[in-house]
Amino acid sequence: MNRSLQHAQKLKEEIVDFVYDAEGELAIALETYAAQHSGRERHDIKAQNLMIDTFVLQGKVGQQTPLEIFLAENPQLTPEERVLLSGWSKSFLGLFEVIECVGEQFKLMNWLTAKSYLVIWDEASGDPELSRLKPGEIILARIAPLNENQWMFLGSGILKGKLGKPKLAIVIGEFKKNYKEFLYSDAPELLEESWESVAEYHQEFVSFFGQDQISLSGYQLNKKLNELYEQFNQKRLAAAGIDQSKSLRELAEEAGNDAEDLKTAALESGATEQEIAKVLESKTLMVMPKVELPDEIKKADEVTVFSHPRWGQLFLPNYTAFIELLKIPTPENTPQLETKVRKYLKEPQFNYYIWQQLKQEASLGLEQILKQVLEQPDFSLEPDLDKILLQYDKPSEPDLPEIASVPRHLDDLFKEALTQIQKSKPKSKTTAKKSKGFQ
């Protein structure tokens, strides 16, 4: 029995009860947060508990989190309890593989970042399903620091079981889609590097094509993008002086630096032996994933591509023809335009940035068609468009684009998973369609 863990679990239950019992701004914030996150893939009690835990720690009521409000309204909390609860601001949601089970302690690896954690659990106060966890199994869970060396499960986890590489790749893809705000949440430096890679690739795109907007046939575009991808990846690796197949230890020895000398120098600088060993054996490298274009794009007569340092690359088949029709709507083409505009509203790939291009290139026609589609005769682009786009889940800030760099272990997983899928397909005389990948 771990008394500190049991006490931490009791405090966590008190915070959740505090949130559920709240009225006023806190209750409204919870209701709003739940509505905004209701589209995720699960709707059972475990998914609900996960959502509540996330709201408690990261939701906002004005400028405060519910946890901060709880701390402010409970002056009887001891200094030790305040230190513990304040430390939960470092908690995060991850997709973990169980590496080892020793009694009521698990060694977990977050698949998104390859970082490892010692997590303790107590059957008397924790989720009884956790007793079923075995090495090699995957669990979606939120963990929080219990002390300097150990972490705890914060609420219920969702067990995924043992997964082969294709299924694991799919589950990681689902995490990126449904919990995108928690991508690399325990390694913000990886997230920063991913965003930087989007800007770098945009610059490479502009240098390669000579501009940030192009129109080509789908066939030509696919061919050119493959050339650009290879050129960009090789340039990044060459600039870093990195051989992907080798660890830092191997690279150091090739360069004439003995690993033991590096270790001695690092110890003198204040690093721990554990930190040094991890760095010397690390092969972590951020690489650009190869994004496969869907058949709709590859087979299109014309595809327009917009490139942006934050939004990445956006692919629009037959965009030029659409714009020409939209500039001067007529009774004859209005039904066709209404269908197209509805598609642009409903489908997520036609994001905020694309709508700004439509507004810039064909504002009068776009406004006229939207009045009819929305059945709002007083609709005006300038004050109303952004509000409509929010209603269709098209915020003005981008999500991390698919072209963003990923840790090499994820890129390797996606490639191995794709190879396994292709090997398992039955051979036939007809050409099989290519997979779109896992990004």
GROMACS .gro file of C-alpha atoms in nm:
model
  439
    1MET     CA    1   0.000   0.000   0.000
    2ASN     CA    2   0.143   0.334  -0.108
    3ARG     CA    3   0.001   0.601   0.123
    4SER     CA    4   0.134   0.899  -0.076
    5LEU     CA    5  -0.027   0.762  -0.392
    6GLN     CA    6  -0.357   0.693  -0.215
    7HIS     CA    7  -0.358   1.048  -0.076
    8ALA     CA    8  -0.285   1.191  -0.421
    9GLN     CA    9  -0.575   0.990  -0.568
   10LYS     CA   10  -0.803   1.120  -0.293
   11LEU     CA   11  -0.705   1.480  -0.373
   12LYS     CA   12  -0.770   1.418  -0.738
   13GLU     CA   13  -1.123   1.291  -0.660
   14GLU     CA   14  -1.186   1.604  -0.450
   15ILE     CA   15  -1.087   1.827  -0.743
   16VAL     CA   16  -1.316   1.641  -0.985
   17ASP     CA   17  -1.606   1.667  -0.736
   18PHE     CA   18  -1.529   2.037  -0.698
   19VAL     CA   19  -1.560   2.086  -1.075
   20TYR     CA   20  -1.881   1.881  -1.106
   21ASP     CA   21  -2.042   2.068  -0.815
   22ALA     CA   22  -1.941   2.412  -0.941
   23GLU     CA   23  -2.182   2.674  -1.067
   24GLY     CA   24  -2.140   2.995  -1.263
   25GLU     CA   25  -1.838   3.050  -1.488
   26LEU     CA   26  -1.672   2.717  -1.403
   27ALA     CA   27  -1.986   2.519  -1.491
   28ILE     CA   28  -2.027   2.708  -1.819
   29ALA     CA   29  -1.660   2.653  -1.907
   30LEU     CA   30  -1.695   2.277  -1.844
   31GLU     CA   31  -2.007   2.256  -2.061
   32THR     CA   32  -1.836   2.449  -2.341
   33TYR     CA   33  -1.521   2.237  -2.321
   34ALA     CA   34  -1.722   1.913  -2.331
   35ALA     CA   35  -1.914   2.032  -2.639
   36GLN     CA   36  -1.593   2.129  -2.818
   37HIS     CA   37  -1.436   1.788  -2.757
   38SER     CA   38  -1.739   1.567  -2.815
   39GLY     CA   39  -1.623   1.467  -3.165
   40ARG     CA   40  -1.347   1.235  -3.048
   41GLU     CA   41  -1.360   0.868  -3.136
   42ARG     CA   42  -1.496   0.732  -2.803
   43HIS     CA   43  -1.800   0.836  -2.602
   44ASP     CA   44  -1.788   0.589  -2.308
   45ILE     CA   45  -1.725   0.662  -1.941
   46LYS     CA   46  -1.345   0.626  -1.973
   47ALA     CA   47  -1.331   0.882  -2.254
   48GLN     CA   48  -1.552   1.114  -2.047
   49ASN     CA   49  -1.324   1.077  -1.743
   50LEU     CA   50  -1.021   1.150  -1.962
   51MET     CA   51  -1.190   1.464  -2.090
   52ILE     CA   52  -1.277   1.583  -1.737
   53ASP     CA   53  -0.920   1.527  -1.617
   54THR     CA   54  -0.789   1.728  -1.910
   55PHE     CA   55  -1.033   2.011  -1.840
   56VAL     CA   56  -0.933   2.019  -1.471
   57LEU     CA   57  -0.567   2.064  -1.558
   58GLN     CA   58  -0.570   2.254  -1.886
   59GLY     CA   59  -0.915   2.401  -1.936
   60LYS     CA   60  -0.960   2.775  -1.891
   61VAL     CA   61  -1.204   2.974  -1.679
   62GLY     CA   62  -1.103   3.326  -1.767
   63GLN     CA   63  -0.727   3.325  -1.714
   64GLN     CA   64  -0.720   3.035  -1.464
   65THR     CA   65  -0.736   2.658  -1.487
   66PRO     CA   66  -0.991   2.474  -1.268
   67LEU     CA   67  -0.695   2.335  -1.069
   68GLU     CA   68  -0.573   2.688  -0.993
   69ILE     CA   69  -0.926   2.786  -0.882
   70PHE     CA   70  -0.938   2.480  -0.653
   71LEU     CA   71  -0.605   2.576  -0.496
   72ALA     CA   72  -0.723   2.934  -0.442
   73GLU     CA   73  -1.054   2.831  -0.283
   74ASN     CA   74  -0.912   2.567  -0.045
   75PRO     CA   75  -0.678   2.746   0.199
   76GLN     CA   76  -0.674   2.442   0.430
   77LEU     CA   77  -0.446   2.251   0.189
   78THR     CA   78  -0.102   2.182   0.337
   79PRO     CA   79   0.217   2.313   0.171
   80GLU     CA   80   0.301   1.955   0.066
   81GLU     CA   81  -0.039   1.912  -0.096
   82ARG     CA   82  -0.001   2.242  -0.282
   83VAL     CA   83   0.341   2.139  -0.414
   84LEU     CA   84   0.197   1.806  -0.534
   85LEU     CA   85  -0.107   1.961  -0.703
   86SER     CA   86   0.092   2.243  -0.861
   87GLY     CA   87   0.324   1.979  -1.007
   88TRP     CA   88   0.029   1.832  -1.194
   89SER     CA   89   0.056   2.120  -1.439
   90LYS     CA   90   0.334   1.903  -1.588
   91SER     CA   91   0.094   1.614  -1.646
   92PHE     CA   92   0.030   1.507  -2.003
   93LEU     CA   93  -0.170   1.269  -2.217
   94GLY     CA   94   0.031   1.007  -2.403
   95LEU     CA   95   0.013   0.680  -2.590
   96PHE     CA   96   0.230   0.447  -2.383
   97GLU     CA   97   0.379   0.104  -2.435
   98VAL     CA   98   0.434  -0.106  -2.123
   99ILE     CA   99   0.804  -0.191  -2.122
  100GLU     CA  100   0.819  -0.362  -1.783
  101CYS     CA  101   0.593  -0.450  -1.488
  102VAL     CA  102   0.744  -0.490  -1.142
  103GLY     CA  103   0.485  -0.523  -0.868
  104GLU     CA  104   0.279  -0.205  -0.872
  105GLN     CA  105   0.533  -0.014  -1.079
  106PHE     CA  106   0.531   0.015  -1.456
  107LYS     CA  107   0.803   0.131  -1.689
  108LEU     CA  108   0.621   0.304  -1.975
  109MET     CA  109   0.743   0.453  -2.303
  110ASN     CA  110   0.548   0.733  -2.469
  111TRP     CA  111   0.534   0.629  -2.835
  112LEU     CA  112   0.502   0.990  -2.952
  113THR     CA  113   0.841   1.093  -2.812
  114ALA     CA  114   1.014   0.765  -2.709
  115LYS     CA  115   1.057   0.903  -2.354
  116SER     CA  116   1.033   0.658  -2.062
  117TYR     CA  117   0.861   0.697  -1.722
  118LEU     CA  118   0.835   0.502  -1.397
  119VAL     CA  119   0.465   0.501  -1.306
  120ILE     CA  120   0.333   0.355  -0.981
  121TRP     CA  121  -0.015   0.222  -0.924
  122ASP     CA  122  -0.214   0.097  -0.625
  123GLU     CA  123  -0.497  -0.151  -0.676
  124ALA     CA  124  -0.677  -0.021  -0.369
  125SER     CA  125  -0.714   0.331  -0.505
  126GLY     CA  126  -0.649   0.307  -0.880
  127ASP     CA  127  -0.831   0.175  -1.185
  128PRO     CA  128  -0.859  -0.206  -1.135
  129GLU     CA  129  -0.821  -0.261  -1.511
  130LEU     CA  130  -0.458  -0.152  -1.482
  131SER     CA  131  -0.385  -0.482  -1.307
  132ARG     CA  132  -0.424  -0.645  -1.650
  133LEU     CA  133  -0.141  -0.447  -1.810
  134LYS     CA  134   0.140  -0.662  -1.951
  135PRO     CA  135   0.466  -0.580  -2.129
  136GLY     CA  136   0.411  -0.490  -2.492
  137GLU     CA  137   0.058  -0.356  -2.440
  138ILE     CA  138  -0.048  -0.003  -2.535
  139ILE     CA  139  -0.247   0.232  -2.313
  140LEU     CA  140  -0.382   0.582  -2.374
  141ALA     CA  141  -0.344   0.757  -2.040
  142ARG     CA  142  -0.266   1.080  -1.858
  143ILE     CA  143   0.022   1.064  -1.612
  144ALA     CA  144   0.133   1.321  -1.356
  145PRO     CA  145   0.440   1.359  -1.132
  146LEU     CA  146   0.405   1.205  -0.785
  147ASN     CA  147   0.758   1.291  -0.673
  148GLU     CA  148   1.095   1.364  -0.833
  149ASN     CA  149   1.142   1.011  -0.968
  150GLN     CA  150   0.794   0.860  -1.001
  151TRP     CA  151   0.473   0.934  -1.186
  152MET     CA  152   0.114   0.828  -1.129
  153PHE     CA  153  -0.184   0.754  -1.352
  154LEU     CA  154  -0.419   1.048  -1.330
  155GLY     CA  155  -0.761   0.890  -1.372
  156SER     CA  156  -0.867   0.614  -1.607
  157GLY     CA  157  -0.659   0.490  -1.895
  158ILE     CA  158  -0.790   0.334  -2.215
  159LEU     CA  159  -0.629  -0.004  -2.285
  160LYS     CA  160  -0.546  -0.078  -2.650
  161GLY     CA  161  -0.387  -0.422  -2.600
  162LYS     CA  162  -0.089  -0.562  -2.790
  163LEU     CA  163  -0.074  -0.417  -3.138
  164GLY     CA  164   0.115  -0.513  -3.449
  165LYS     CA  165   0.294  -0.234  -3.635
  166PRO     CA  166   0.011  -0.159  -3.882
  167LYS     CA  167  -0.247  -0.126  -3.600
  168LEU     CA  168  -0.005   0.070  -3.382
  169ALA     CA  169   0.055   0.313  -3.669
  170ILE     CA  170  -0.321   0.359  -3.707
  171VAL     CA  171  -0.366   0.420  -3.331
  172ILE     CA  172  -0.088   0.681  -3.340
  173GLY     CA  173  -0.260   0.844  -3.637
  174GLU     CA  174  -0.586   0.852  -3.439
  175PHE     CA  175  -0.404   1.014  -3.146
  176LYS     CA  176  -0.263   1.283  -3.377
  177LYS     CA  177  -0.613   1.349  -3.510
  178ASN     CA  178  -0.816   1.336  -3.187
  179TYR     CA  179  -0.561   1.470  -2.936
  180LYS     CA  180  -0.353   1.699  -3.156
  181GLU     CA  181  -0.307   1.951  -2.875
  182PHE     CA  182  -0.110   1.684  -2.683
  183LEU     CA  183   0.128   1.588  -2.965
  184TYR     CA  184   0.484   1.583  -2.821
  185SER     CA  185   0.343   1.735  -2.500
  186ASP     CA  186   0.633   1.592  -2.295
  187ALA     CA  187   0.891   1.713  -2.550
  188PRO     CA  188   0.808   2.071  -2.655
  189GLU     CA  189   1.143   2.093  -2.835
  190LEU     CA  190   1.020   1.830  -3.084
  191LEU     CA  191   0.704   2.029  -3.147
  192GLU     CA  192   0.907   2.344  -3.205
  193GLU     CA  193   1.134   2.161  -3.449
  194SER     CA  194   0.831   2.022  -3.632
  195TRP     CA  195   0.691   2.371  -3.682
  196GLU     CA  196   1.032   2.495  -3.797
  197SER     CA  197   1.044   2.215  -4.054
  198VAL     CA  198   0.714   2.335  -4.205
  199ALA     CA  199   0.864   2.681  -4.260
  200GLU     CA  200   1.184   2.528  -4.401
  201TYR     CA  201   0.990   2.309  -4.642
  202HIS     CA  202   0.786   2.611  -4.753
  203GLN     CA  203   1.108   2.796  -4.839
  204GLU     CA  204   1.235   2.491  -5.027
  205PHE     CA  205   0.902   2.471  -5.212
  206VAL     CA  206   0.929   2.836  -5.320
  207SER     CA  207   1.292   2.789  -5.428
  208PHE     CA  208   1.206   2.474  -5.622
  209PHE     CA  209   0.895   2.604  -5.800
  210GLY     CA  210   0.978   2.975  -5.802
  211GLN     CA  211   0.656   3.081  -5.627
  212ASP     CA  212   0.420   2.983  -5.343
  213GLN     CA  213   0.123   2.897  -5.568
  214ILE     CA  214   0.141   2.660  -5.864
  215SER     CA  215  -0.099   2.470  -6.091
  216LEU     CA  216   0.003   2.142  -6.256
  217SER     CA  217  -0.157   1.818  -6.367
  218GLY     CA  218  -0.183   1.562  -6.088
  219TYR     CA  219   0.071   1.338  -6.261
  220GLN     CA  220   0.328   1.616  -6.302
  221LEU     CA  221   0.270   1.741  -5.949
  222ASN     CA  222   0.327   1.397  -5.795
  223LYS     CA  223   0.651   1.357  -5.990
  224LYS     CA  224   0.779   1.703  -5.895
  225LEU     CA  225   0.690   1.664  -5.528
  226ASN     CA  226   0.882   1.337  -5.510
  227GLU     CA  227   1.187   1.520  -5.646
  228LEU     CA  228   1.137   1.802  -5.396
  229TYR     CA  229   1.095   1.560  -5.105
  230GLU     CA  230   1.417   1.372  -5.181
  231GLN     CA  231   1.611   1.694  -5.239
  232PHE     CA  232   1.489   1.851  -4.915
  233ASN     CA  233   1.552   1.547  -4.695
  234GLN     CA  234   1.903   1.493  -4.831
  235LYS     CA  235   1.983   1.861  -4.783
  236ARG     CA  236   1.868   1.854  -4.418
  237LEU     CA  237   2.070   1.542  -4.337
  238ALA     CA  238   2.379   1.674  -4.513
  239ALA     CA  239   2.350   2.008  -4.331
  240ALA     CA  240   2.330   1.823  -3.999
  241GLY     CA  241   2.620   1.596  -4.092
  242ILE     CA  242   2.415   1.298  -3.981
  243ASP     CA  243   2.418   0.939  -4.104
  244GLN     CA  244   2.069   0.812  -4.012
  245SER     CA  245   2.192   0.457  -3.956
  246LYS     CA  246   2.441   0.547  -3.681
  247SER     CA  247   2.422   0.654  -3.319
  248LEU     CA  248   2.606   0.954  -3.176
  249ARG     CA  249   2.863   0.711  -3.028
  250GLU     CA  250   2.943   0.569  -3.374
  251LEU     CA  251   2.957   0.914  -3.533
  252ALA     CA  252   3.186   1.043  -3.258
  253GLU     CA  253   3.427   0.750  -3.297
  254GLU     CA  254   3.433   0.795  -3.676
  255ALA     CA  255   3.524   1.160  -3.620
  256GLY     CA  256   3.819   1.054  -3.402
  257ASN     CA  257   3.657   1.129  -3.067
  258ASP     CA  258   3.656   0.840  -2.820
  259ALA     CA  259   3.317   0.786  -2.653
  260GLU     CA  260   3.484   0.761  -2.312
  261ASP     CA  261   3.650   1.100  -2.365
  262LEU     CA  262   3.311   1.249  -2.452
  263LYS     CA  263   3.166   1.091  -2.138
  264THR     CA  264   3.443   1.231  -1.915
  265ALA     CA  265   3.401   1.579  -2.060
  266ALA     CA  266   3.025   1.565  -2.016
  267LEU     CA  267   3.055   1.451  -1.652
  268GLU     CA  268   3.287   1.744  -1.582
  269SER     CA  269   3.022   1.977  -1.727
  270GLY     CA  270   2.766   1.850  -1.474
  271ALA     CA  271   2.571   1.589  -1.672
  272THR     CA  272   2.466   1.262  -1.504
  273GLU     CA  273   2.582   0.919  -1.620
  274GLN     CA  274   2.223   0.829  -1.714
  275GLU     CA  275   2.188   1.141  -1.930
  276ILE     CA  276   2.519   1.074  -2.104
  277ALA     CA  277   2.437   0.710  -2.181
  278LYS     CA  278   2.103   0.813  -2.327
  279VAL     CA  279   2.262   1.075  -2.554
  280LEU     CA  280   2.549   0.852  -2.668
  281GLU     CA  281   2.315   0.575  -2.777
  282SER     CA  282   2.045   0.804  -2.913
  283LYS     CA  283   1.954   0.785  -3.279
  284THR     CA  284   1.669   1.033  -3.243
  285LEU     CA  285   1.636   1.242  -3.553
  286MET     CA  286   1.348   1.443  -3.685
  287VAL     CA  287   1.272   1.346  -4.045
  288MET     CA  288   1.016   1.460  -4.299
  289PRO     CA  289   0.743   1.199  -4.358
  290LYS     CA  290   0.666   1.119  -4.718
  291VAL     CA  291   0.305   1.222  -4.774
  292GLU     CA  292   0.129   1.021  -5.044
  293LEU     CA  293  -0.112   1.221  -5.256
  294PRO     CA  294  -0.461   1.066  -5.276
  295ASP     CA  295  -0.579   0.933  -5.613
  296GLU     CA  296  -0.817   1.227  -5.652
  297ILE     CA  297  -0.514   1.456  -5.666
  298LYS     CA  298  -0.288   1.229  -5.872
  299LYS     CA  299  -0.549   1.179  -6.142
  300ALA     CA  300  -0.677   1.538  -6.160
  301ASP     CA  301  -0.630   1.730  -6.484
  302GLU     CA  302  -0.519   2.031  -6.284
  303VAL     CA  303  -0.419   2.076  -5.921
  304THR     CA  304  -0.347   2.410  -5.756
  305VAL     CA  305  -0.104   2.404  -5.463
  306PHE     CA  306  -0.073   2.679  -5.204
  307SER     CA  307   0.238   2.676  -4.984
  308HIS     CA  308   0.256   2.861  -4.653
  309PRO     CA  309   0.515   2.861  -4.369
  310ARG     CA  310   0.246   2.769  -4.113
  311TRP     CA  311  -0.032   2.599  -4.308
  312GLY     CA  312   0.204   2.383  -4.512
  313GLN     CA  313   0.100   2.271  -4.860
  314LEU     CA  314  -0.267   2.269  -4.961
  315PHE     CA  315  -0.382   2.076  -5.269
  316LEU     CA  316  -0.696   2.176  -5.458
  317PRO     CA  317  -0.805   1.990  -5.773
  318ASN     CA  318  -0.972   2.203  -6.042
  319TYR     CA  319  -0.938   2.516  -5.828
  320THR     CA  320  -0.872   2.749  -6.122
  321ALA     CA  321  -1.196   2.650  -6.298
  322PHE     CA  322  -1.387   2.693  -5.970
  323ILE     CA  323  -1.249   3.045  -5.922
  324GLU     CA  324  -1.339   3.148  -6.277
  325LEU     CA  325  -1.699   3.037  -6.225
  326LEU     CA  326  -1.714   3.200  -5.882
  327LYS     CA  327  -1.600   3.537  -6.013
  328ILE     CA  328  -1.916   3.577  -6.221
  329PRO     CA  329  -2.200   3.353  -6.094
  330THR     CA  330  -2.485   3.299  -6.341
  331PRO     CA  331  -2.825   3.129  -6.302
  332GLU     CA  332  -2.686   2.839  -6.505
  333ASN     CA  333  -2.379   2.769  -6.290
  334THR     CA  334  -2.527   2.866  -5.950
  335PRO     CA  335  -2.637   2.509  -5.854
  336GLN     CA  336  -2.286   2.380  -5.936
  337LEU     CA  337  -2.127   2.657  -5.732
  338GLU     CA  338  -2.358   2.596  -5.435
  339THR     CA  339  -2.258   2.228  -5.432
  340LYS     CA  340  -1.890   2.320  -5.443
  341VAL     CA  341  -1.918   2.583  -5.170
  342ARG     CA  342  -2.104   2.337  -4.943
  343LYS     CA  343  -1.820   2.090  -4.997
  344TYR     CA  344  -1.562   2.356  -4.906
  345LEU     CA  345  -1.759   2.433  -4.588
  346LYS     CA  346  -1.808   2.074  -4.472
  347GLU     CA  347  -1.478   1.903  -4.557
  348PRO     CA  348  -1.184   1.975  -4.322
  349GLN     CA  349  -0.912   2.000  -4.588
  350PHE     CA  350  -1.065   2.326  -4.710
  351ASN     CA  351  -0.938   2.519  -4.411
  352TYR     CA  352  -0.937   2.884  -4.303
  353TYR     CA  353  -0.639   2.971  -4.522
  354ILE     CA  354  -0.810   2.834  -4.835
  355TRP     CA  355  -1.118   3.041  -4.758
  356GLN     CA  356  -0.903   3.351  -4.736
  357GLN     CA  357  -0.777   3.276  -5.089
  358LEU     CA  358  -1.136   3.241  -5.213
  359LYS     CA  359  -1.225   3.570  -5.045
  360GLN     CA  360  -0.927   3.744  -5.203
  361GLU     CA  361  -0.978   3.609  -5.556
  362ALA     CA  362  -1.358   3.611  -5.594
  363SER     CA  363  -1.510   3.806  -5.306
  364LEU     CA  364  -1.831   3.928  -5.475
  365GLY     CA  365  -1.926   3.591  -5.620
  366LEU     CA  366  -1.835   3.409  -5.298
  367GLU     CA  367  -2.051   3.643  -5.092
  368GLN     CA  368  -2.346   3.599  -5.330
  369ILE     CA  369  -2.328   3.217  -5.324
  370LEU     CA  370  -2.284   3.205  -4.946
  371LYS     CA  371  -2.599   3.414  -4.898
  372GLN     CA  372  -2.793   3.141  -5.082
  373VAL     CA  373  -2.614   2.842  -4.928
  374LEU     CA  374  -2.648   2.977  -4.573
  375GLU     CA  375  -2.995   3.122  -4.638
  376GLN     CA  376  -2.874   3.452  -4.491
  377PRO     CA  377  -2.962   3.738  -4.729
  378ASP     CA  378  -2.780   3.990  -4.507
  379PHE     CA  379  -2.456   3.789  -4.499
  380SER     CA  380  -2.142   3.996  -4.562
  381LEU     CA  381  -1.791   3.852  -4.600
  382GLU     CA  382  -1.605   4.111  -4.397
  383PRO     CA  383  -1.784   4.084  -4.061
  384ASP     CA  384  -1.945   3.738  -4.098
  385LEU     CA  385  -1.709   3.495  -4.276
  386ASP     CA  386  -1.480   3.417  -3.982
  387LYS     CA  387  -1.780   3.343  -3.757
  388ILE     CA  388  -1.924   3.103  -4.017
  389LEU     CA  389  -1.588   2.930  -4.058
  390LEU     CA  390  -1.567   2.874  -3.681
  391GLN     CA  391  -1.912   2.713  -3.690
  392TYR     CA  392  -1.772   2.470  -3.947
  393ASP     CA  393  -1.464   2.400  -3.732
  394LYS     CA  394  -1.223   2.607  -3.942
  395PRO     CA  395  -1.020   2.812  -3.689
  396SER     CA  396  -0.780   3.084  -3.797
  397GLU     CA  397  -0.480   2.906  -3.640
  398PRO     CA  398  -0.342   2.597  -3.819
  399ASP     CA  399  -0.286   2.249  -3.682
  400LEU     CA  400   0.058   2.100  -3.738
  401PRO     CA  401   0.059   2.007  -4.111
  402GLU     CA  402   0.119   1.650  -4.229
  403ILE     CA  403   0.447   1.748  -4.393
  404ALA     CA  404   0.595   1.848  -4.054
  405SER     CA  405   0.895   1.646  -3.944
  406VAL     CA  406   0.841   1.355  -3.703
  407PRO     CA  407   1.080   1.165  -3.474
  408ARG     CA  408   1.260   0.900  -3.675
  409HIS     CA  409   1.119   0.613  -3.467
  410LEU     CA  410   0.768   0.716  -3.581
  411ASP     CA  411   0.876   0.751  -3.943
  412ASP     CA  412   1.036   0.405  -3.926
  413LEU     CA  413   0.718   0.261  -3.772
  414PHE     CA  414   0.497   0.406  -4.048
  415LYS     CA  415   0.729   0.272  -4.319
  416GLU     CA  416   0.748  -0.077  -4.162
  417ALA     CA  417   0.372  -0.085  -4.115
  418LEU     CA  418   0.315   0.009  -4.478
  419THR     CA  419   0.559  -0.262  -4.590
  420GLN     CA  420   0.374  -0.524  -4.383
  421ILE     CA  421   0.039  -0.417  -4.528
  422GLN     CA  422   0.170  -0.434  -4.882
  423LYS     CA  423   0.322  -0.780  -4.821
  424SER     CA  424  -0.006  -0.909  -4.678
  425LYS     CA  425  -0.213  -0.799  -4.979
  426PRO     CA  426  -0.318  -1.087  -5.205
  427LYS     CA  427  -0.145  -1.080  -5.541
  428SER     CA  428  -0.372  -1.011  -5.836
  429LYS     CA  429  -0.339  -0.929  -6.201
  430THR     CA  430  -0.487  -0.584  -6.147
  431THR     CA  431  -0.273  -0.307  -6.003
  432ALA     CA  432  -0.351  -0.243  -5.638
  433LYS     CA  433  -0.420   0.111  -5.522
  434LYS     CA  434  -0.144   0.272  -5.318
  435SER     CA  435  -0.203   0.344  -4.953
  436LYS     CA  436  -0.236   0.705  -4.845
  437GLY     CA  437  -0.010   0.639  -4.547
  438PHE     CA  438  -0.069   0.708  -4.179
  439GLN     CA  439  -0.009   1.082  -4.149
   0.00000   0.00000   0.00000
